[in-house]
Amino acid sequence: MSQGNSPSGKSKSGGGARLSVLGVILLIVVVVGIGLSTMKFAQINEGERGLIVTQGRVEGVQEPGIFFRPFAPFTNVEVVNIRRQTRTIAQNVASSDKQLYDIDIQVDYSRIATPEALQSSYGEIGVDDSQLNAFLDGFINDALKSASTQFTLDQALSDRGGFADRIRQFLTSKAEGQRSPVEQLYVRLEAVKVLDIKVGEQYAQLLAEKANLEVQIETEQKRREQIQAQQSNNLFQAEQEATVALTRERGQTAAALEAASRESQVRAIQGRYWRENPELFELRQRELMVEMMQNGNMWFIDPNTDLTLLLNQMAGSGSAAVVPQPAPQTQPVAPEVTP
């Protein structure tokens, strides 16, 4: 009988196979263990970005979602907050007219979310918000001090929007050979607002007195405007009354002139008829009266109407007219003389 077919040979070959299987399993376990121990997993939420850093170098930016990479022992994911954030600064400053006051301002900002800006910000500032806020607070304080020296206290109180715009201007303006503060911090200004300005009691009293004086001035101005309006109304009414009176006087004058003209014409006609033939004039008047009575018409004539002009027109046209009898002339009675 040969040795290869002996029971001891079979047992040796079976043991070697088992050892090889165990070795493979052990190798797989080791590989899986190494993969699990060196894998990188990160959850990136909305309003965040993930900086994929391998051996200290940013190799990419992870958008919101899940980042997973096995066998990455030298890779880290740094989460960066790109949401809108708010900084509130309170400071005691001096105005251009040497008045001290406390001012509270609010600055809203957010990180610039482009990959280039995030990569540069990581290299210069890091991803920690507290470190970014420390730099930003320093720039805001400097801008606040510079802006306060360009406004008087009254101007700061009355023009808070202009004060906030000046602070924004300092934060976004470039100095000689330097980038602006927001460019250095890779942030974007969302809003700058003056929350409150607090002054001392003495100045507050002066402001109250000034406000009362302004109210009095405004009231006096309105009263003066009312008086001027009333005067203008009275003047307009007087002008209208004067115009009406002038028009009436002109009408009366024109009527008087017309009456005088007619009367002069009447007297001229009467004089002409009397000079030519007084008997014929009286005869013609009687004939007209007879014609009027024969026609059977009753004429009502204003006793003050002088129809001499009508008589003159009808005498020229040959038509009949009614002429009132001339008033009898009364002879003055001579005074009696007693011997």
Coordinates of C-alpha atoms in Angstrom, one line a residue:
M1 CA 0.0 0.0 0.0
S2 CA 1.4 3.5 -1.0
Q3 CA 1.7 6.4 1.5
G4 CA -0.4 8.9 -0.6
N5 CA -3.5 6.8 0.0
S6 CA -3.0 6.4 3.7
P7 CA -5.4 7.9 6.2
S8 CA -2.7 10.1 7.6
G9 CA -2.1 11.7 4.2
K10 CA -5.7 12.6 3.8
S11 CA -5.9 14.3 7.1
K12 CA -2.9 16.4 6.4
S13 CA -4.4 17.6 3.1
G14 CA -7.7 18.5 4.7
G15 CA -6.0 20.4 7.4
G16 CA -4.1 22.5 4.9
A17 CA -7.3 23.4 3.0
R18 CA -8.9 24.5 6.2
L19 CA -5.9 26.6 7.1
S20 CA -6.0 28.3 3.7
V21 CA -9.7 29.1 4.0
L22 CA -9.2 30.5 7.5
G23 CA -6.4 32.6 6.1
V24 CA -8.5 34.1 3.4
I25 CA -11.3 34.8 5.9
L26 CA -8.8 36.4 8.2
L27 CA -7.4 38.5 5.4
I28 CA -10.9 39.7 4.4
V29 CA -11.7 40.6 8.0
V30 CA -8.4 42.5 8.3
V31 CA -9.1 44.4 5.0
V32 CA -12.7 45.2 6.0
G33 CA -11.5 46.3 9.4
I34 CA -8.9 48.5 7.9
G35 CA -11.5 49.9 5.5
L36 CA -14.0 50.6 8.2
S37 CA -11.4 52.2 10.4
T38 CA -10.1 54.5 7.7
M39 CA -13.3 55.3 5.9
K40 CA -14.7 58.9 5.9
F41 CA -18.4 59.7 6.2
A42 CA -20.0 63.1 6.6
Q43 CA -23.5 64.5 6.4
I44 CA -23.6 68.0 4.8
N45 CA -26.8 70.0 5.4
E46 CA -28.4 72.9 3.6
G47 CA -26.6 76.1 4.4
E48 CA -23.3 74.3 4.8
R49 CA -20.4 73.2 2.6
G50 CA -17.9 70.4 3.2
L51 CA -14.2 71.0 2.5
I52 CA -12.5 67.7 1.5
V53 CA -9.0 68.0 2.9
T54 CA -6.4 65.4 2.2
Q55 CA -3.0 65.7 3.8
G56 CA -3.7 69.4 4.5
R57 CA -4.7 70.3 1.0
V58 CA -8.3 71.1 0.0
E59 CA -9.1 68.9 -3.0
G60 CA -12.7 69.7 -3.4
V61 CA -16.0 71.1 -2.0
Q62 CA -18.8 68.9 -1.0
E63 CA -22.3 70.2 -1.7
P64 CA -25.2 69.4 0.7
G65 CA -25.6 65.6 0.8
I66 CA -23.7 62.5 2.0
F67 CA -19.9 62.2 1.6
F68 CA -18.5 58.6 1.8
R69 CA -15.0 57.4 1.0
P70 CA -13.4 54.1 2.2
F71 CA -9.7 53.7 2.8
A72 CA -9.2 57.4 3.3
P73 CA -6.9 57.6 6.4
F74 CA -5.5 61.0 5.5
T75 CA -8.8 62.7 4.4
N76 CA -11.0 65.0 6.5
V77 CA -14.2 66.8 5.8
E78 CA -14.4 70.3 7.3
V79 CA -18.0 71.6 7.5
V80 CA -18.3 75.4 6.7
N81 CA -21.3 77.4 7.7
I82 CA -22.5 79.6 4.8
R83 CA -25.8 80.7 6.4
R84 CA -26.6 84.4 7.1
Q85 CA -25.2 85.4 10.5
T86 CA -25.6 88.5 12.6
R87 CA -23.1 90.5 14.7
T88 CA -24.3 93.1 17.2
I89 CA -21.7 95.7 18.3
A90 CA -22.2 98.2 21.1
Q91 CA -19.6 101.0 21.5
N92 CA -19.1 104.4 23.0
V93 CA -18.0 106.9 20.4
A94 CA -17.4 110.6 19.9
S95 CA -19.2 112.7 17.3
S96 CA -17.6 115.4 15.1
D97 CA -18.9 118.0 17.6
K98 CA -17.2 116.2 20.5
Q99 CA -20.3 114.7 21.9
L100 CA -20.0 111.2 23.5
Y101 CA -22.8 108.7 23.0
D102 CA -23.4 104.9 23.0
I103 CA -24.4 103.3 19.7
D104 CA -25.6 99.8 18.9
I105 CA -25.3 98.5 15.4
Q106 CA -26.2 95.2 13.7
V107 CA -24.2 93.7 10.8
D108 CA -25.6 90.7 8.8
Y109 CA -23.2 88.8 6.7
S110 CA -22.6 85.4 5.1
R111 CA -19.6 83.6 3.7
I112 CA -19.0 83.6 0.0
A113 CA -20.0 80.1 -1.1
T114 CA -17.8 79.8 -4.2
P115 CA -15.3 76.9 -4.1
E116 CA -12.4 79.4 -4.6
A117 CA -13.5 81.7 -1.8
L118 CA -14.1 78.8 0.6
Q119 CA -10.7 77.3 -0.2
S120 CA -8.9 80.7 0.3
S121 CA -10.9 81.3 3.5
Y122 CA -9.8 77.9 4.8
G123 CA -6.2 78.7 4.1
E124 CA -6.3 82.2 5.7
I125 CA -8.9 82.1 8.4
G126 CA -10.1 78.5 8.9
V127 CA -13.7 77.2 9.2
D128 CA -14.4 78.2 12.8
D129 CA -17.1 80.9 13.0
S130 CA -15.7 82.2 16.3
Q131 CA -12.4 83.1 14.6
L132 CA -14.2 84.7 11.7
N133 CA -16.4 86.8 14.0
A134 CA -13.3 88.0 16.0
F135 CA -11.8 89.4 12.8
L136 CA -15.1 90.9 11.7
D137 CA -15.8 92.5 15.0
G138 CA -12.4 94.3 14.8
F139 CA -13.2 95.7 11.4
I140 CA -16.7 96.8 12.5
N141 CA -15.3 98.6 15.5
D142 CA -12.8 100.5 13.3
A143 CA -15.5 101.4 10.8
L144 CA -17.8 102.6 13.6
K145 CA -15.2 104.9 15.1
S146 CA -14.3 106.3 11.7
A147 CA -18.0 106.9 10.7
S148 CA -18.8 108.6 14.1
T149 CA -16.2 111.3 13.5
Q150 CA -18.0 112.3 10.2
F151 CA -21.4 113.0 11.8
T152 CA -22.5 115.4 14.5
L153 CA -24.7 113.9 17.2
D154 CA -27.8 115.6 15.7
Q155 CA -27.0 114.2 12.3
A156 CA -26.4 110.7 13.7
L157 CA -29.8 110.9 15.5
S158 CA -31.7 112.2 12.5
D159 CA -30.0 110.2 9.7
R160 CA -29.4 106.7 11.0
G161 CA -29.6 105.4 7.4
G162 CA -26.8 107.6 6.3
F163 CA -24.7 106.5 9.3
A164 CA -25.2 102.9 8.5
D165 CA -24.3 103.5 4.8
R166 CA -21.1 105.1 5.9
I167 CA -20.2 102.0 8.0
R168 CA -20.9 99.8 5.0
Q169 CA -18.7 102.0 2.9
F170 CA -15.8 101.6 5.3
L171 CA -16.2 97.8 5.4
T172 CA -16.4 97.5 1.6
S173 CA -13.8 100.2 0.6
K174 CA -10.2 99.3 -0.3
A175 CA -7.3 101.0 1.4
E176 CA -4.0 101.7 -0.3
G177 CA -2.3 98.4 -1.2
Q178 CA -4.9 96.4 0.8
R179 CA -8.1 94.6 0.1
S180 CA -11.3 95.7 1.7
P181 CA -12.3 94.1 5.0
V182 CA -15.0 92.0 3.5
E183 CA -12.6 90.8 0.8
Q184 CA -10.0 89.8 3.4
L185 CA -12.6 87.8 5.3
Y186 CA -14.3 86.4 2.1
V187 CA -17.8 87.4 3.3
R188 CA -20.7 89.3 1.8
L189 CA -22.5 92.1 3.7
E190 CA -26.2 91.5 3.8
A191 CA -27.3 94.5 5.9
V192 CA -26.0 97.2 8.2
K193 CA -28.4 98.8 10.6
V194 CA -28.2 101.3 13.5
L195 CA -30.2 99.8 16.3
D196 CA -30.0 102.5 19.0
I197 CA -28.2 105.7 19.9
K198 CA -28.1 106.6 23.6
V199 CA -27.2 110.0 24.8
G200 CA -26.6 111.6 28.3
E201 CA -29.4 113.0 30.4
Q202 CA -28.3 116.6 29.8
Y203 CA -28.2 116.2 26.1
A204 CA -31.5 114.3 26.1
Q205 CA -33.0 117.3 27.9
L206 CA -31.6 119.7 25.3
L207 CA -33.1 117.4 22.6
A208 CA -36.5 117.6 24.3
E209 CA -36.4 121.4 24.5
K210 CA -35.3 121.5 20.9
A211 CA -38.2 119.2 19.9
N212 CA -40.7 121.5 21.8
L213 CA -39.2 124.5 20.1
E214 CA -39.6 122.9 16.7
V215 CA -43.2 122.1 17.5
Q216 CA -43.8 125.7 18.4
I217 CA -42.1 126.9 15.3
E218 CA -44.1 124.6 13.2
T219 CA -47.4 125.7 14.9
E220 CA -46.5 129.3 14.4
Q221 CA -45.6 128.6 10.7
K222 CA -49.0 127.0 10.2
R223 CA -50.7 129.9 11.9
R224 CA -48.8 132.4 9.7
E225 CA -49.8 130.4 6.6
Q226 CA -53.4 130.5 7.7
I227 CA -53.2 134.2 8.1
Q228 CA -51.6 134.6 4.7
A229 CA -54.3 132.4 3.2
Q230 CA -57.0 134.5 4.8
Q231 CA -55.4 137.7 3.7
S232 CA -55.2 136.4 0.1
N233 CA -58.8 135.4 0.3
N234 CA -59.8 138.8 1.6
L235 CA -57.8 140.5 -1.1
F236 CA -59.4 138.3 -3.8
Q237 CA -62.8 139.1 -2.4
A238 CA -62.0 142.8 -2.3
E239 CA -60.8 142.7 -5.9
Q240 CA -63.9 140.9 -7.0
E241 CA -66.1 143.5 -5.2
A242 CA -64.1 146.3 -6.7
T243 CA -64.5 144.7 -10.2
V244 CA -68.3 144.4 -9.7
A245 CA -68.5 148.0 -8.4
L246 CA -66.4 149.3 -11.3
T247 CA -68.6 147.3 -13.8
R248 CA -71.7 148.7 -12.2
E249 CA -70.4 152.2 -12.3
R250 CA -69.4 151.8 -15.9
G251 CA -72.8 150.6 -16.8
Q252 CA -74.5 153.4 -14.9
T253 CA -72.2 155.9 -16.6
A254 CA -72.9 154.4 -20.0
A255 CA -76.7 154.5 -19.3
A256 CA -76.5 158.1 -18.2
L257 CA -74.5 159.0 -21.3
E258 CA -77.0 157.2 -23.5
A259 CA -79.9 159.0 -21.7
A260 CA -78.2 162.3 -22.1
S261 CA -77.5 161.6 -25.7
R262 CA -81.1 160.7 -26.4
E263 CA -82.3 163.7 -24.5
S264 CA -80.1 166.0 -26.5
Q265 CA -81.3 164.4 -29.7
V266 CA -84.9 164.9 -28.6
R267 CA -84.4 168.5 -27.8
A268 CA -82.5 169.0 -31.0
I269 CA -85.4 167.5 -33.0
Q270 CA -88.0 169.4 -31.0
G271 CA -86.0 172.6 -31.6
R272 CA -85.8 171.9 -35.3
Y273 CA -89.5 171.2 -35.7
W274 CA -90.4 174.3 -33.7
R275 CA -88.0 176.5 -35.7
E276 CA -89.3 175.2 -39.0
N277 CA -93.1 175.3 -38.3
P278 CA -94.4 175.2 -34.8
E279 CA -98.0 175.0 -35.9
L280 CA -97.3 172.0 -38.2
F281 CA -95.6 170.2 -35.3
E282 CA -98.6 170.6 -33.1
L283 CA -100.9 169.7 -36.0
R284 CA -99.0 166.5 -36.7
Q285 CA -99.2 165.5 -33.0
R286 CA -103.0 165.9 -33.1
E287 CA -103.3 163.9 -36.4
L288 CA -101.4 161.1 -34.8
M289 CA -103.7 161.1 -31.8
V290 CA -106.7 160.9 -34.1
E291 CA -105.2 158.0 -36.1
M292 CA -104.6 156.2 -32.8
M293 CA -108.2 156.6 -31.7
Q294 CA -109.6 155.6 -35.1
N295 CA -107.6 152.3 -35.1
G296 CA -109.3 151.2 -31.9
N297 CA -106.1 150.3 -30.2
M298 CA -105.3 151.2 -26.6
W299 CA -101.7 152.2 -26.1
F300 CA -100.1 152.2 -22.7
I301 CA -97.1 154.4 -22.7
D302 CA -94.8 155.3 -19.8
P303 CA -95.6 158.9 -19.0
N304 CA -91.9 159.5 -18.7
T305 CA -91.2 158.4 -22.3
D306 CA -90.5 161.1 -24.7
L307 CA -91.6 160.0 -28.2
T308 CA -90.1 162.9 -30.1
L309 CA -87.5 160.6 -31.6
L310 CA -90.2 158.2 -32.7
L311 CA -92.0 161.1 -34.2
N312 CA -88.9 162.0 -36.1
Q313 CA -88.4 158.5 -37.5
M314 CA -92.1 158.1 -38.5
A315 CA -92.1 161.5 -40.1
G316 CA -89.3 160.3 -42.3
S317 CA -90.9 156.9 -43.1
G318 CA -94.5 158.1 -43.3
S319 CA -95.8 155.7 -40.7
A320 CA -98.0 156.5 -37.8
A321 CA -96.8 156.9 -34.3
V322 CA -98.1 158.0 -30.9
V323 CA -96.6 161.1 -29.4
P324 CA -97.7 162.3 -26.1
Q325 CA -98.9 165.8 -25.7
P326 CA -96.3 168.2 -24.5
A327 CA -96.8 169.3 -20.9
P328 CA -98.6 172.6 -20.7
Q329 CA -96.2 175.4 -19.9
T330 CA -97.3 177.3 -16.9
Q331 CA -96.7 181.0 -16.9
P332 CA -95.2 182.4 -13.7
V333 CA -97.7 184.4 -11.7
A334 CA -96.5 188.0 -11.2
P335 CA -96.5 189.0 -7.6
E336 CA -99.1 191.4 -6.6
V337 CA -97.9 194.9 -5.9
T338 CA -99.7 196.7 -3.1
P339 CA -99.7 200.4 -3.2

